[in-house]
Amino acid sequence: MKNNMRPADMKRINTPALAEAFINEQVEAVRAQVGDKKVLLALSGGVDSSVVAALLIKAIGRQLVCVHVNHGLMRKGESEQVLEVFRDQMDANLVYVDATDRFLDLLAGVDEPERKRKIIGGEFIKVFEEEARKLEGIDYLAQGTIYPDILESDGVKAHHNVGGLPDDFNFQLVEPVRLLFKDEVRCVGHALGLPASMVERQPFPGPGLGVRCLGAITRDRLAALRESDAILREEFAAAELAEQVWQFFTVVPDFRSTGVRDGKRAFDWPVIIRAVNTVDAMTATVPEIEWVVLKKITGRILAEVPGVCRVLYDLTPKPVGTIEWE
Ligand code: XMP
């Protein structure tokens, strides 16, 4: 029986030295737990799974098999970064599955938000299961469960919207960060040498850009969403807002409005900028972004993103508006 309660005397991991000590302890624990057996991990590139991957690579090297499923709803450059950091720099045993067409074909014409989420979550499990079945001799499944998942949702990662793998897999779980809070996971991630852009990453929903490309997802609007989001992130970083604002992204609705471009009438999509500050995501406020920054972002999106003729800033706090639009 694994201990899932944080001991009362457990120190908060908030210095490189404490992170080192935690890493050494876990490396030993994982080696003792899995011996020479193989461990499977779904590596999304989010903070928790990335830290678990780096920790297990340190402990058992290529006995860890990472599967990165690109569902086609990742932000610009995200899957590439996973490959670069884990496969190229850390020599991870990494299976990369580009399932973009599978997901987008299934989602075509589906405009109901919860159905979109279900399709994305369900298909993710299916793709992961298919890859797991191709692999031989795997006894363990690693997961990036963290302490709030245990406290808040019975050990299931919050918002996963997915079931689990079928029972016949019979994997034993490896959850090395299950007693850590998010800031501690980040501290450990830094100590493991992961790039700051990965460790300090803002929350990103499991269904990814799928819940920000409103209504039925189309490839052209998805491209506009990905490009405008990348511009927003670049400009927030340049204005030193990236560390100050809790979550920020763009949204592309499924309607058009009239514009004029090069003297001709255009009929294109709006891009909505959403930025929020919050402690627990239950309530959120909207930061006052300087006009000059918003104007620069607007100018760049209009000049660089095809199919967009309008940019808006969402002023709605939560409640009443949720952080995501769907
Ligand atoms: P809302 O929109 O409910 O978002 O105010 C609160 C936080 O949860 C994130 N979010 C999700 N995360 N799967 C996830 O993994 C989801 O389906 C999902 N929906 C919302 C959202 O980005 C915000 O941080």
mmCIF file of C-alpha atoms and ligand atoms in Angstrom:
data_model
loop_
_atom_site.group_PDB
_atom_site.id
_atom_site.type_symbol
_atom_site.label_atom_id
_atom_site.label_comp_id
_atom_site.label_asym_id
_atom_site.label_seq_id
_atom_site.Cartn_x
_atom_site.Cartn_y
_atom_site.Cartn_z
ATOM 1 C CA MET A 1 0.000 0.000 0.000
ATOM 2 C CA LYS A 2 1.412 3.297 -1.044
ATOM 3 C CA ASN A 3 1.304 6.176 1.378
ATOM 4 C CA ASN A 4 -0.804 8.887 -0.189
ATOM 5 C CA MET A 5 -0.848 11.323 2.696
ATOM 6 C CA ARG A 6 1.804 13.960 3.093
ATOM 7 C CA PRO A 7 3.633 13.430 6.391
ATOM 8 C CA ALA A 8 3.079 16.318 8.800
ATOM 9 C CA ASP A 9 6.821 16.915 9.104
ATOM 10 C CA MET A 10 7.545 16.907 5.361
ATOM 11 C CA LYS A 11 9.503 20.038 4.464
ATOM 12 C CA ARG A 12 8.237 22.319 1.732
ATOM 13 C CA ILE A 13 10.595 21.845 -1.217
ATOM 14 C CA ASN A 14 11.561 25.395 -2.087
ATOM 15 C CA THR A 15 15.339 25.452 -2.512
ATOM 16 C CA PRO A 16 17.663 23.741 -4.994
ATOM 17 C CA ALA A 17 19.241 21.767 -2.128
ATOM 18 C CA LEU A 18 15.886 20.400 -0.934
ATOM 19 C CA ALA A 19 14.961 19.590 -4.531
ATOM 20 C CA GLU A 20 18.266 17.696 -4.978
ATOM 21 C CA ALA A 21 17.605 15.697 -1.831
ATOM 22 C CA PHE A 22 14.079 14.858 -3.006
ATOM 23 C CA ILE A 23 15.389 13.793 -6.418
ATOM 24 C CA ASN A 24 18.042 11.509 -4.913
ATOM 25 C CA GLU A 25 15.487 9.937 -2.618
ATOM 26 C CA GLN A 26 13.023 9.325 -5.450
ATOM 27 C CA VAL A 27 15.688 7.983 -7.794
ATOM 28 C CA GLU A 28 16.475 5.317 -5.185
ATOM 29 C CA ALA A 29 12.805 4.631 -4.487
ATOM 30 C CA VAL A 30 11.944 4.227 -8.167
ATOM 31 C CA ARG A 31 14.922 1.938 -8.787
ATOM 32 C CA ALA A 32 13.900 -0.189 -5.802
ATOM 33 C CA GLN A 33 10.283 -0.285 -6.983
ATOM 34 C CA VAL A 34 10.748 -1.192 -10.654
ATOM 35 C CA GLY A 35 14.071 -3.063 -10.736
ATOM 36 C CA ASP A 36 14.878 -3.834 -14.368
ATOM 37 C CA LYS A 37 11.270 -3.625 -15.565
ATOM 38 C CA LYS A 38 9.926 -1.105 -18.073
ATOM 39 C CA VAL A 39 7.746 1.864 -17.187
ATOM 40 C CA LEU A 40 5.295 3.619 -19.511
ATOM 41 C CA LEU A 41 4.454 7.333 -19.328
ATOM 42 C CA ALA A 42 2.074 9.530 -21.314
ATOM 43 C CA LEU A 43 4.225 12.618 -21.765
ATOM 44 C CA SER A 44 2.066 15.592 -22.695
ATOM 45 C CA GLY A 45 4.749 18.208 -22.175
ATOM 46 C CA GLY A 46 2.850 19.763 -19.263
ATOM 47 C CA VAL A 47 4.728 20.531 -16.062
ATOM 48 C CA ASP A 48 3.815 17.387 -14.119
ATOM 49 C CA SER A 49 4.427 14.758 -16.786
ATOM 50 C CA SER A 50 7.644 16.520 -17.875
ATOM 51 C CA VAL A 51 9.038 16.522 -14.354
ATOM 52 C CA VAL A 52 8.112 12.865 -13.866
ATOM 53 C CA ALA A 53 9.766 12.017 -17.192
ATOM 54 C CA ALA A 54 12.998 13.827 -16.289
ATOM 55 C CA LEU A 55 13.066 12.211 -12.855
ATOM 56 C CA LEU A 56 12.512 8.718 -14.225
ATOM 57 C CA ILE A 57 15.060 9.190 -16.989
ATOM 58 C CA LYS A 58 17.547 10.019 -14.267
ATOM 59 C CA ALA A 59 16.515 6.936 -12.299
ATOM 60 C CA ILE A 60 16.087 4.282 -14.985
ATOM 61 C CA GLY A 61 17.138 5.824 -18.320
ATOM 62 C CA ARG A 62 15.709 4.002 -21.319
ATOM 63 C CA GLN A 63 13.657 1.604 -19.190
ATOM 64 C CA LEU A 64 11.192 4.492 -19.230
ATOM 65 C CA VAL A 65 9.109 4.543 -22.406
ATOM 66 C CA CYS A 66 7.484 7.934 -23.001
ATOM 67 C CA VAL A 67 4.594 8.253 -25.418
ATOM 68 C CA HIS A 68 3.853 11.753 -26.678
ATOM 69 C CA VAL A 69 0.517 11.984 -28.462
ATOM 70 C CA ASN A 70 0.159 15.095 -30.584
ATOM 71 C CA HIS A 71 -3.602 15.527 -30.861
ATOM 72 C CA GLY A 72 -3.200 18.435 -33.260
ATOM 73 C CA LEU A 73 -4.461 20.834 -30.581
ATOM 74 C CA MET A 74 -1.095 21.728 -29.070
ATOM 75 C CA ARG A 75 0.207 25.274 -28.976
ATOM 76 C CA LYS A 76 2.771 26.346 -31.553
ATOM 77 C CA GLY A 77 6.118 24.622 -31.003
ATOM 78 C CA GLU A 78 4.986 22.476 -28.055
ATOM 79 C CA SER A 79 5.372 18.998 -29.517
ATOM 80 C CA GLU A 80 8.650 20.083 -31.098
ATOM 81 C CA GLN A 81 9.920 21.171 -27.678
ATOM 82 C CA VAL A 82 8.969 17.818 -26.130
ATOM 83 C CA LEU A 83 10.967 16.027 -28.833
ATOM 84 C CA GLU A 84 13.924 18.355 -28.540
ATOM 85 C CA VAL A 85 14.182 18.295 -24.750
ATOM 86 C CA PHE A 86 13.442 14.641 -24.099
ATOM 87 C CA ARG A 87 14.562 12.806 -27.219
ATOM 88 C CA ASP A 88 17.477 14.976 -28.333
ATOM 89 C CA GLN A 89 18.823 16.347 -25.069
ATOM 90 C CA MET A 90 17.927 13.620 -22.564
ATOM 91 C CA ASP A 91 18.111 10.627 -24.896
ATOM 92 C CA ALA A 92 14.667 9.454 -23.768
ATOM 93 C CA ASN A 93 13.078 6.331 -25.133
ATOM 94 C CA LEU A 94 10.271 8.332 -26.726
ATOM 95 C CA VAL A 95 7.475 7.268 -29.032
ATOM 96 C CA TYR A 96 6.000 10.226 -30.915
ATOM 97 C CA VAL A 97 2.537 9.819 -32.398
ATOM 98 C CA ASP A 98 1.214 12.515 -34.683
ATOM 99 C CA ALA A 99 -2.507 11.805 -34.432
ATOM 100 C CA THR A 100 -3.584 15.227 -35.728
ATOM 101 C CA ASP A 101 -5.657 13.894 -38.619
ATOM 102 C CA ARG A 102 -7.410 11.310 -36.442
ATOM 103 C CA PHE A 103 -8.500 13.917 -33.924
ATOM 104 C CA LEU A 104 -9.465 16.613 -36.402
ATOM 105 C CA ASP A 105 -11.412 14.158 -38.585
ATOM 106 C CA LEU A 106 -13.372 12.936 -35.549
ATOM 107 C CA LEU A 107 -14.042 16.492 -34.402
ATOM 108 C CA ALA A 108 -15.199 17.749 -37.802
ATOM 109 C CA GLY A 109 -18.681 19.252 -37.499
ATOM 110 C CA VAL A 110 -18.893 18.735 -33.711
ATOM 111 C CA ASP A 111 -19.829 22.020 -32.047
ATOM 112 C CA GLU A 112 -21.070 21.002 -28.587
ATOM 113 C CA PRO A 113 -18.309 21.798 -26.047
ATOM 114 C CA GLU A 114 -18.730 18.782 -23.774
ATOM 115 C CA ARG A 115 -18.927 16.421 -26.741
ATOM 116 C CA LYS A 116 -15.728 17.942 -28.118
ATOM 117 C CA ARG A 117 -14.025 17.336 -24.752
ATOM 118 C CA LYS A 118 -15.293 13.743 -24.606
ATOM 119 C CA ILE A 119 -14.083 12.995 -28.124
ATOM 120 C CA ILE A 120 -10.639 14.450 -27.424
ATOM 121 C CA GLY A 121 -10.277 12.649 -24.072
ATOM 122 C CA GLY A 122 -11.613 9.351 -25.379
ATOM 123 C CA GLU A 123 -9.473 9.387 -28.493
ATOM 124 C CA PHE A 124 -6.408 10.244 -26.452
ATOM 125 C CA ILE A 125 -6.880 7.115 -24.349
ATOM 126 C CA LYS A 126 -7.461 5.068 -27.508
ATOM 127 C CA VAL A 127 -4.251 6.251 -29.167
ATOM 128 C CA PHE A 128 -2.268 5.742 -25.956
ATOM 129 C CA GLU A 129 -3.763 2.269 -25.496
ATOM 130 C CA GLU A 130 -2.855 1.310 -29.079
ATOM 131 C CA GLU A 131 0.734 2.383 -28.506
ATOM 132 C CA ALA A 132 0.865 0.581 -25.143
ATOM 133 C CA ARG A 133 -0.326 -2.648 -26.804
ATOM 134 C CA LYS A 134 2.514 -2.460 -29.329
ATOM 135 C CA LEU A 135 5.062 -2.459 -26.512
ATOM 136 C CA GLU A 136 6.222 -5.629 -24.810
ATOM 137 C CA GLY A 137 7.154 -6.267 -21.216
ATOM 138 C CA ILE A 138 5.783 -3.139 -19.569
ATOM 139 C CA ASP A 139 4.761 -3.649 -15.945
ATOM 140 C CA TYR A 140 4.505 -0.120 -14.652
ATOM 141 C CA LEU A 141 2.625 3.040 -15.558
ATOM 142 C CA ALA A 142 4.086 6.353 -14.399
ATOM 143 C CA GLN A 143 1.730 9.275 -13.783
ATOM 144 C CA GLY A 144 2.208 12.924 -12.974
ATOM 145 C CA THR A 145 -0.320 12.837 -10.136
ATOM 146 C CA ILE A 146 0.388 15.685 -7.695
ATOM 147 C CA TYR A 147 -0.884 16.282 -4.166
ATOM 148 C CA PRO A 148 -3.826 18.554 -5.090
ATOM 149 C CA ASP A 149 -5.068 15.755 -7.391
ATOM 150 C CA ILE A 150 -5.148 13.445 -4.381
ATOM 151 C CA LEU A 151 -6.763 16.034 -2.132
ATOM 152 C CA GLU A 152 -9.313 17.302 -4.612
ATOM 153 C CA SER A 153 -10.224 14.491 -6.904
ATOM 154 C CA ASP A 154 -9.487 11.075 -5.473
ATOM 155 C CA GLY A 155 -6.093 10.811 -7.064
ATOM 156 C CA VAL A 156 -7.391 11.411 -10.570
ATOM 157 C CA LYS A 157 -5.796 14.308 -12.374
ATOM 158 C CA ALA A 158 -8.284 17.151 -12.308
ATOM 159 C CA HIS A 159 -10.084 17.895 -15.568
ATOM 160 C CA HIS A 160 -8.694 14.916 -17.367
ATOM 161 C CA ASN A 161 -12.066 14.157 -18.913
ATOM 162 C CA VAL A 162 -10.760 10.756 -19.796
ATOM 163 C CA GLY A 163 -11.290 7.329 -18.425
ATOM 164 C CA GLY A 164 -8.312 5.174 -17.647
ATOM 165 C CA LEU A 165 -6.614 2.415 -19.580
ATOM 166 C CA PRO A 166 -8.566 -0.873 -19.761
ATOM 167 C CA ASP A 167 -8.146 -3.146 -16.703
ATOM 168 C CA ASP A 168 -6.396 -5.923 -18.597
ATOM 169 C CA PHE A 169 -3.208 -3.857 -18.608
ATOM 170 C CA ASN A 170 -2.720 -4.480 -14.913
ATOM 171 C CA PHE A 171 -0.018 -1.863 -14.572
ATOM 172 C CA GLN A 172 1.358 -0.917 -11.198
ATOM 173 C CA LEU A 173 1.595 2.817 -10.681
ATOM 174 C CA VAL A 174 4.747 4.900 -10.298
ATOM 175 C CA GLU A 175 3.861 8.362 -8.995
ATOM 176 C CA PRO A 176 7.012 10.022 -7.715
ATOM 177 C CA VAL A 177 5.580 13.541 -7.289
ATOM 178 C CA ARG A 178 2.258 12.525 -5.729
ATOM 179 C CA LEU A 179 3.025 14.243 -2.418
ATOM 180 C CA LEU A 180 4.163 17.527 -3.959
ATOM 181 C CA PHE A 181 2.358 20.789 -4.494
ATOM 182 C CA LYS A 182 2.703 22.513 -7.860
ATOM 183 C CA ASP A 183 5.387 24.991 -6.755
ATOM 184 C CA GLU A 184 7.435 22.086 -5.412
ATOM 185 C CA VAL A 185 7.066 20.161 -8.673
ATOM 186 C CA ARG A 186 8.396 23.259 -10.437
ATOM 187 C CA CYS A 187 11.304 23.539 -8.026
ATOM 188 C CA VAL A 188 12.196 19.883 -8.707
ATOM 189 C CA GLY A 189 11.848 20.493 -12.460
ATOM 190 C CA HIS A 190 14.397 23.307 -12.329
ATOM 191 C CA ALA A 191 16.792 21.144 -10.329
ATOM 192 C CA LEU A 192 16.451 18.416 -12.969
ATOM 193 C CA GLY A 193 17.604 20.905 -15.607
ATOM 194 C CA LEU A 194 14.360 21.221 -17.541
ATOM 195 C CA PRO A 195 13.982 24.487 -19.483
ATOM 196 C CA ALA A 196 12.229 27.279 -17.570
ATOM 197 C CA SER A 197 9.712 27.625 -20.422
ATOM 198 C CA MET A 198 8.561 24.084 -19.668
ATOM 199 C CA VAL A 199 8.707 24.206 -15.859
ATOM 200 C CA GLU A 200 7.016 27.597 -15.474
ATOM 201 C CA ARG A 201 4.404 26.886 -18.103
ATOM 202 C CA GLN A 202 0.935 28.296 -17.460
ATOM 203 C CA PRO A 203 -1.981 25.871 -17.092
ATOM 204 C CA PHE A 204 -3.109 24.428 -20.411
ATOM 205 C CA PRO A 205 -6.301 22.374 -20.636
ATOM 206 C CA GLY A 206 -6.048 18.716 -21.639
ATOM 207 C CA PRO A 207 -8.267 19.307 -24.712
ATOM 208 C CA GLY A 208 -5.815 22.032 -25.673
ATOM 209 C CA LEU A 209 -6.681 24.533 -28.365
ATOM 210 C CA GLY A 210 -9.823 22.478 -28.998
ATOM 211 C CA VAL A 211 -11.754 24.471 -26.376
ATOM 212 C CA ARG A 212 -10.488 27.792 -27.757
ATOM 213 C CA CYS A 213 -11.373 27.161 -31.396
ATOM 214 C CA LEU A 214 -15.049 27.714 -30.651
ATOM 215 C CA GLY A 215 -17.794 25.595 -32.136
ATOM 216 C CA ALA A 216 -16.905 23.043 -34.783
ATOM 217 C CA ILE A 217 -13.126 23.099 -35.232
ATOM 218 C CA THR A 218 -11.812 23.835 -38.698
ATOM 219 C CA ARG A 219 -8.175 23.633 -39.718
ATOM 220 C CA ASP A 220 -8.001 27.218 -40.939
ATOM 221 C CA ARG A 221 -9.439 28.694 -37.729
ATOM 222 C CA LEU A 222 -7.223 26.384 -35.694
ATOM 223 C CA ALA A 223 -4.205 27.742 -37.583
ATOM 224 C CA ALA A 224 -5.338 31.322 -36.851
ATOM 225 C CA LEU A 225 -5.743 30.406 -33.183
ATOM 226 C CA ARG A 226 -2.281 28.823 -32.945
ATOM 227 C CA GLU A 227 -0.554 31.744 -34.669
ATOM 228 C CA SER A 228 -2.363 34.440 -32.676
ATOM 229 C CA ASP A 229 -1.651 32.575 -29.418
ATOM 230 C CA ALA A 230 2.051 32.400 -30.299
ATOM 231 C CA ILE A 231 2.119 36.160 -30.972
ATOM 232 C CA LEU A 232 0.367 36.865 -27.672
ATOM 233 C CA ARG A 233 2.858 34.711 -25.778
ATOM 234 C CA GLU A 234 5.819 36.366 -27.510
ATOM 235 C CA GLU A 235 4.569 39.866 -26.744
ATOM 236 C CA PHE A 236 3.624 39.081 -23.140
ATOM 237 C CA ALA A 237 7.116 37.668 -22.630
ATOM 238 C CA ALA A 238 8.694 40.752 -24.241
ATOM 239 C CA ALA A 239 6.637 43.047 -21.980
ATOM 240 C CA GLU A 240 7.589 40.944 -18.929
ATOM 241 C CA LEU A 241 3.972 40.051 -18.368
ATOM 242 C CA ALA A 242 4.396 36.314 -18.829
ATOM 243 C CA GLU A 243 5.453 35.759 -15.217
ATOM 244 C CA GLN A 244 2.916 38.211 -13.838
ATOM 245 C CA VAL A 245 -0.258 37.049 -15.519
ATOM 246 C CA TRP A 246 -1.547 33.627 -14.429
ATOM 247 C CA GLN A 247 -3.031 32.471 -17.722
ATOM 248 C CA PHE A 248 -3.390 34.110 -21.125
ATOM 249 C CA PHE A 249 -4.390 32.867 -24.529
ATOM 250 C CA THR A 250 -6.420 33.697 -27.599
ATOM 251 C CA VAL A 251 -9.810 32.420 -28.682
ATOM 252 C CA VAL A 252 -11.221 32.266 -32.209
ATOM 253 C CA PRO A 253 -15.040 32.215 -32.469
ATOM 254 C CA ASP A 254 -16.923 30.549 -35.278
ATOM 255 C CA PHE A 255 -18.386 33.678 -36.807
ATOM 256 C CA ARG A 256 -17.027 36.402 -39.051
ATOM 257 C CA SER A 257 -17.277 40.143 -39.159
ATOM 258 C CA THR A 258 -16.723 42.712 -41.846
ATOM 259 C CA GLY A 259 -13.396 44.428 -42.384
ATOM 260 C CA VAL A 260 -11.470 46.304 -45.066
ATOM 261 C CA ARG A 261 -8.082 45.142 -46.220
ATOM 262 C CA ASP A 262 -6.095 46.705 -49.079
ATOM 263 C CA GLY A 263 -9.132 48.754 -50.050
ATOM 264 C CA LYS A 264 -11.301 45.664 -50.389
ATOM 265 C CA ARG A 265 -14.010 44.284 -48.178
ATOM 266 C CA ALA A 266 -12.977 41.389 -45.980
ATOM 267 C CA PHE A 267 -15.209 38.995 -44.078
ATOM 268 C CA ASP A 268 -12.960 37.369 -41.521
ATOM 269 C CA TRP A 269 -12.755 36.045 -37.934
ATOM 270 C CA PRO A 270 -12.174 37.979 -34.766
ATOM 271 C CA VAL A 271 -9.448 36.973 -32.317
ATOM 272 C CA ILE A 272 -10.268 37.428 -28.627
ATOM 273 C CA ILE A 273 -7.461 37.920 -26.105
ATOM 274 C CA ARG A 274 -8.143 36.364 -22.694
ATOM 275 C CA ALA A 275 -5.857 37.071 -19.734
ATOM 276 C CA VAL A 276 -6.642 36.316 -16.085
ATOM 277 C CA ASN A 277 -5.144 36.380 -12.636
ATOM 278 C CA THR A 278 -6.319 33.935 -10.019
ATOM 279 C CA VAL A 279 -5.156 31.883 -7.066
ATOM 280 C CA ASP A 280 -7.198 28.731 -7.527
ATOM 281 C CA ALA A 281 -8.997 29.212 -10.876
ATOM 282 C CA MET A 282 -12.357 29.308 -9.036
ATOM 283 C CA THR A 283 -12.535 33.088 -9.344
ATOM 284 C CA ALA A 284 -10.415 35.296 -11.582
ATOM 285 C CA THR A 285 -9.763 38.944 -12.325
ATOM 286 C CA VAL A 286 -8.687 40.573 -15.558
ATOM 287 C CA PRO A 287 -5.344 42.386 -15.459
ATOM 288 C CA GLU A 288 -5.036 45.934 -16.778
ATOM 289 C CA ILE A 289 -2.696 45.415 -19.671
ATOM 290 C CA GLU A 290 -1.015 48.559 -20.940
ATOM 291 C CA TRP A 291 -2.606 49.979 -24.032
ATOM 292 C CA VAL A 292 0.680 50.065 -25.898
ATOM 293 C CA VAL A 293 1.118 46.306 -25.396
ATOM 294 C CA LEU A 294 -2.446 45.535 -26.515
ATOM 295 C CA LYS A 295 -1.993 47.766 -29.571
ATOM 296 C CA LYS A 296 1.226 46.021 -30.543
ATOM 297 C CA ILE A 297 -0.373 42.582 -30.207
ATOM 298 C CA THR A 298 -3.397 43.736 -32.196
ATOM 299 C CA GLY A 299 -1.186 45.133 -34.961
ATOM 300 C CA ARG A 300 0.850 41.963 -35.197
ATOM 301 C CA ILE A 301 -2.163 39.640 -35.252
ATOM 302 C CA LEU A 302 -3.856 41.696 -37.976
ATOM 303 C CA ALA A 303 -0.680 41.835 -40.051
ATOM 304 C CA GLU A 304 0.546 38.276 -39.549
ATOM 305 C CA VAL A 305 -2.448 35.992 -39.130
ATOM 306 C CA PRO A 306 -4.448 35.199 -42.272
ATOM 307 C CA GLY A 307 -8.224 35.280 -42.012
ATOM 308 C CA VAL A 308 -8.428 37.676 -39.052
ATOM 309 C CA CYS A 309 -9.840 41.205 -39.278
ATOM 310 C CA ARG A 310 -10.592 42.151 -35.676
ATOM 311 C CA VAL A 311 -8.960 41.792 -32.239
ATOM 312 C CA LEU A 312 -10.781 42.089 -28.896
ATOM 313 C CA TYR A 313 -9.740 42.053 -25.237
ATOM 314 C CA ASP A 314 -12.072 40.131 -22.921
ATOM 315 C CA LEU A 315 -12.794 42.217 -19.802
ATOM 316 C CA THR A 316 -14.961 39.620 -18.061
ATOM 317 C CA PRO A 317 -14.036 38.455 -14.552
ATOM 318 C CA LYS A 318 -14.905 34.971 -13.241
ATOM 319 C CA PRO A 319 -17.652 34.844 -12.137
ATOM 320 C CA VAL A 320 -19.556 35.515 -14.365
ATOM 321 C CA GLY A 321 -17.433 34.368 -17.277
ATOM 322 C CA THR A 322 -15.363 31.187 -16.945
ATOM 323 C CA ILE A 323 -11.676 31.428 -17.848
ATOM 324 C CA GLU A 324 -12.066 29.347 -20.992
ATOM 325 C CA TRP A 325 -14.756 30.250 -23.473
ATOM 326 C CA GLU A 326 -16.105 26.708 -23.816
HETATM 327 P P1 XMP B 1 -12.715 27.576 -16.337
HETATM 328 O O1 XMP B 1 -12.888 27.783 -17.804
HETATM 329 O O2 XMP B 1 -13.557 26.461 -15.795
HETATM 330 O O3 XMP B 1 -11.196 27.103 -16.166
HETATM 331 O O4 XMP B 1 -12.853 28.847 -15.545
HETATM 332 C C1 XMP B 1 -10.534 26.928 -14.935
HETATM 333 C C2 XMP B 1 -9.158 26.358 -15.238
HETATM 334 O O5 XMP B 1 -9.288 25.019 -15.740
HETATM 335 C C3 XMP B 1 -8.740 24.922 -17.031
HETATM 336 N N1 XMP B 1 -9.623 24.059 -17.824
HETATM 337 C C4 XMP B 1 -9.372 22.784 -18.162
HETATM 338 N N2 XMP B 1 -8.289 22.010 -17.919
HETATM 339 N N3 XMP B 1 -9.318 20.234 -19.094
HETATM 340 C C5 XMP B 1 -8.259 20.732 -18.383
HETATM 341 O O6 XMP B 1 -7.285 20.011 -18.198
HETATM 342 C C6 XMP B 1 -10.429 20.958 -19.375
HETATM 343 O O7 XMP B 1 -11.358 20.473 -20.015
HETATM 344 C C7 XMP B 1 -10.450 22.303 -18.882
HETATM 345 N N4 XMP B 1 -11.368 23.285 -18.946
HETATM 346 C C8 XMP B 1 -10.836 24.368 -18.288
HETATM 347 C C9 XMP B 1 -8.675 26.324 -17.579
HETATM 348 O O8 XMP B 1 -7.665 26.473 -18.583
HETATM 349 C C10 XMP B 1 -8.403 27.127 -16.330
HETATM 350 O O9 XMP B 1 -7.018 27.126 -15.995
#
